[in-house]
Amino acid sequence: MTIVKTYARLRADDLDRALPLLREMVGAEPDLRFAFDGVELAAIGDLLVVAGPQQERARYAHASATVIVSDPDEQVRALEAHGAEITTAMSTSPTGRFLYARHAGGPEVEYVEWVPELVERIIGS
């Protein structure tokens, strides 16, 4: 398994209000922006902004980071071999497959396998 990219997570009430400063700091537009399950998300630089009403985004507050991986099935095997607990089974979103896991010691991370178009557009070949 390969880590393709990592994102620190930020939470915001309003994505449109949060993005101008981040655009200036990063010097770029978001790589992706989409709505999912009651929240809006935008990836800009190495930041993933989760925006929306507090009660909606609270459902995602347990994860400290989002890690893009090349093979989530292999990631699950490695996580379990090291004592991690899968807290959200493999599911799908507009960006690809994802799961959540709590590592031994406590941190919880979202792991995502992007659809090929996103890998090509954001990471390149």
XYZ file of C-alpha atoms in Angstrom:
125
model
C 0.000 0.000 0.000
C 1.175 3.491 -0.780
C 0.155 6.773 0.793
C -0.660 9.064 -2.128
C -1.497 12.258 -0.200
C -2.472 13.369 3.289
C -4.837 16.100 4.420
C -5.139 17.849 7.760
C -8.795 18.502 8.523
C -10.327 21.904 9.199
C -13.923 22.489 10.232
C -15.921 25.538 9.144
C -19.472 26.805 9.359
C -19.405 28.231 5.822
C -17.094 26.960 3.095
C -17.420 30.082 0.941
C -16.245 32.230 3.851
C -13.385 29.868 4.757
C -11.874 29.492 1.288
C -10.612 33.036 0.466
C -7.924 32.994 3.182
C -6.936 29.427 2.317
C -6.676 30.319 -1.393
C -4.343 33.177 -0.472
C -2.267 31.049 1.918
C -1.969 28.083 -0.446
C -1.728 30.153 -3.627
C -4.160 27.915 -5.497
C -7.782 27.010 -6.015
C -9.248 23.914 -4.350
C -8.338 20.639 -6.053
C -11.830 19.397 -5.388
C -15.063 20.598 -3.886
C -18.242 18.597 -3.374
C -21.228 17.999 -1.115
C -21.532 14.733 0.788
C -23.973 13.554 3.418
C -25.009 16.973 4.767
C -21.623 18.730 4.563
C -19.503 20.453 1.940
C -15.867 19.492 1.475
C -12.992 21.229 -0.258
C -9.417 20.012 -0.636
C -6.930 22.836 -1.011
C -3.205 22.300 -0.667
C -2.799 19.796 2.174
C -6.026 20.847 3.907
C -9.479 19.272 3.767
C -12.202 21.667 4.876
C -15.370 20.046 6.220
C -18.085 22.709 6.302
C -21.690 22.940 7.282
C -23.899 23.141 10.332
C -22.113 22.026 13.498
C -24.413 19.046 14.038
C -23.714 17.775 10.497
C -19.943 18.194 10.547
C -19.734 16.755 14.071
C -20.315 13.332 12.493
C -16.830 13.667 10.940
C -15.004 15.286 13.873
C -13.624 11.983 15.181
C -11.025 11.721 12.388
C -7.831 13.699 12.775
C -6.723 13.386 9.145
C -7.638 12.070 5.712
C -5.075 9.825 4.055
C -5.326 8.991 0.356
C -4.032 5.459 -0.282
C -3.436 3.372 -3.385
C -5.066 0.203 -2.029
C -7.540 0.401 0.851
C -7.923 -3.388 1.049
C -4.203 -3.714 1.712
C -4.481 -0.777 4.134
C -7.158 -2.643 6.119
C -4.903 -5.691 6.405
C -2.018 -3.530 7.675
C -4.256 -1.646 10.096
C -5.697 -4.834 11.575
C -2.240 -6.435 11.807
C -1.198 -3.483 13.978
C -4.211 -3.577 16.283
C -6.363 -0.904 14.635
C -10.157 -1.097 14.758
C -12.172 -0.383 11.615
C -14.816 2.038 12.890
C -16.570 2.670 9.562
C -16.557 -0.152 7.049
C -15.568 0.430 3.427
C -18.102 2.731 1.762
C -18.217 4.900 -1.351
C -18.392 8.628 -1.955
C -18.066 10.826 -5.044
C -14.258 10.615 -4.702
C -13.948 6.826 -4.347
C -13.879 4.204 -1.595
C -13.250 5.149 2.038
C -13.146 3.760 5.554
C -12.359 5.002 9.053
C -9.994 3.273 11.460
C -8.940 3.901 15.060
C -5.254 3.097 15.411
C -3.792 1.380 18.443
C -3.194 4.220 20.875
C -6.290 6.145 19.847
C -6.037 8.368 16.755
C -8.776 7.874 14.183
C -8.057 8.393 10.482
C -10.108 8.359 7.300
C -8.517 6.341 4.472
C -9.632 7.025 0.891
C -8.893 5.433 -2.458
C -9.568 8.116 -5.064
C -11.197 7.323 -8.371
C -8.548 7.225 -11.155
C -9.607 10.609 -12.585
C -8.783 12.348 -9.297
C -5.396 10.645 -8.994
C -4.535 11.756 -12.526
C -5.822 15.327 -12.084
C -4.419 16.026 -8.593
C -1.341 13.822 -8.360
C -0.505 13.236 -12.029
C 0.771 10.076 -13.617
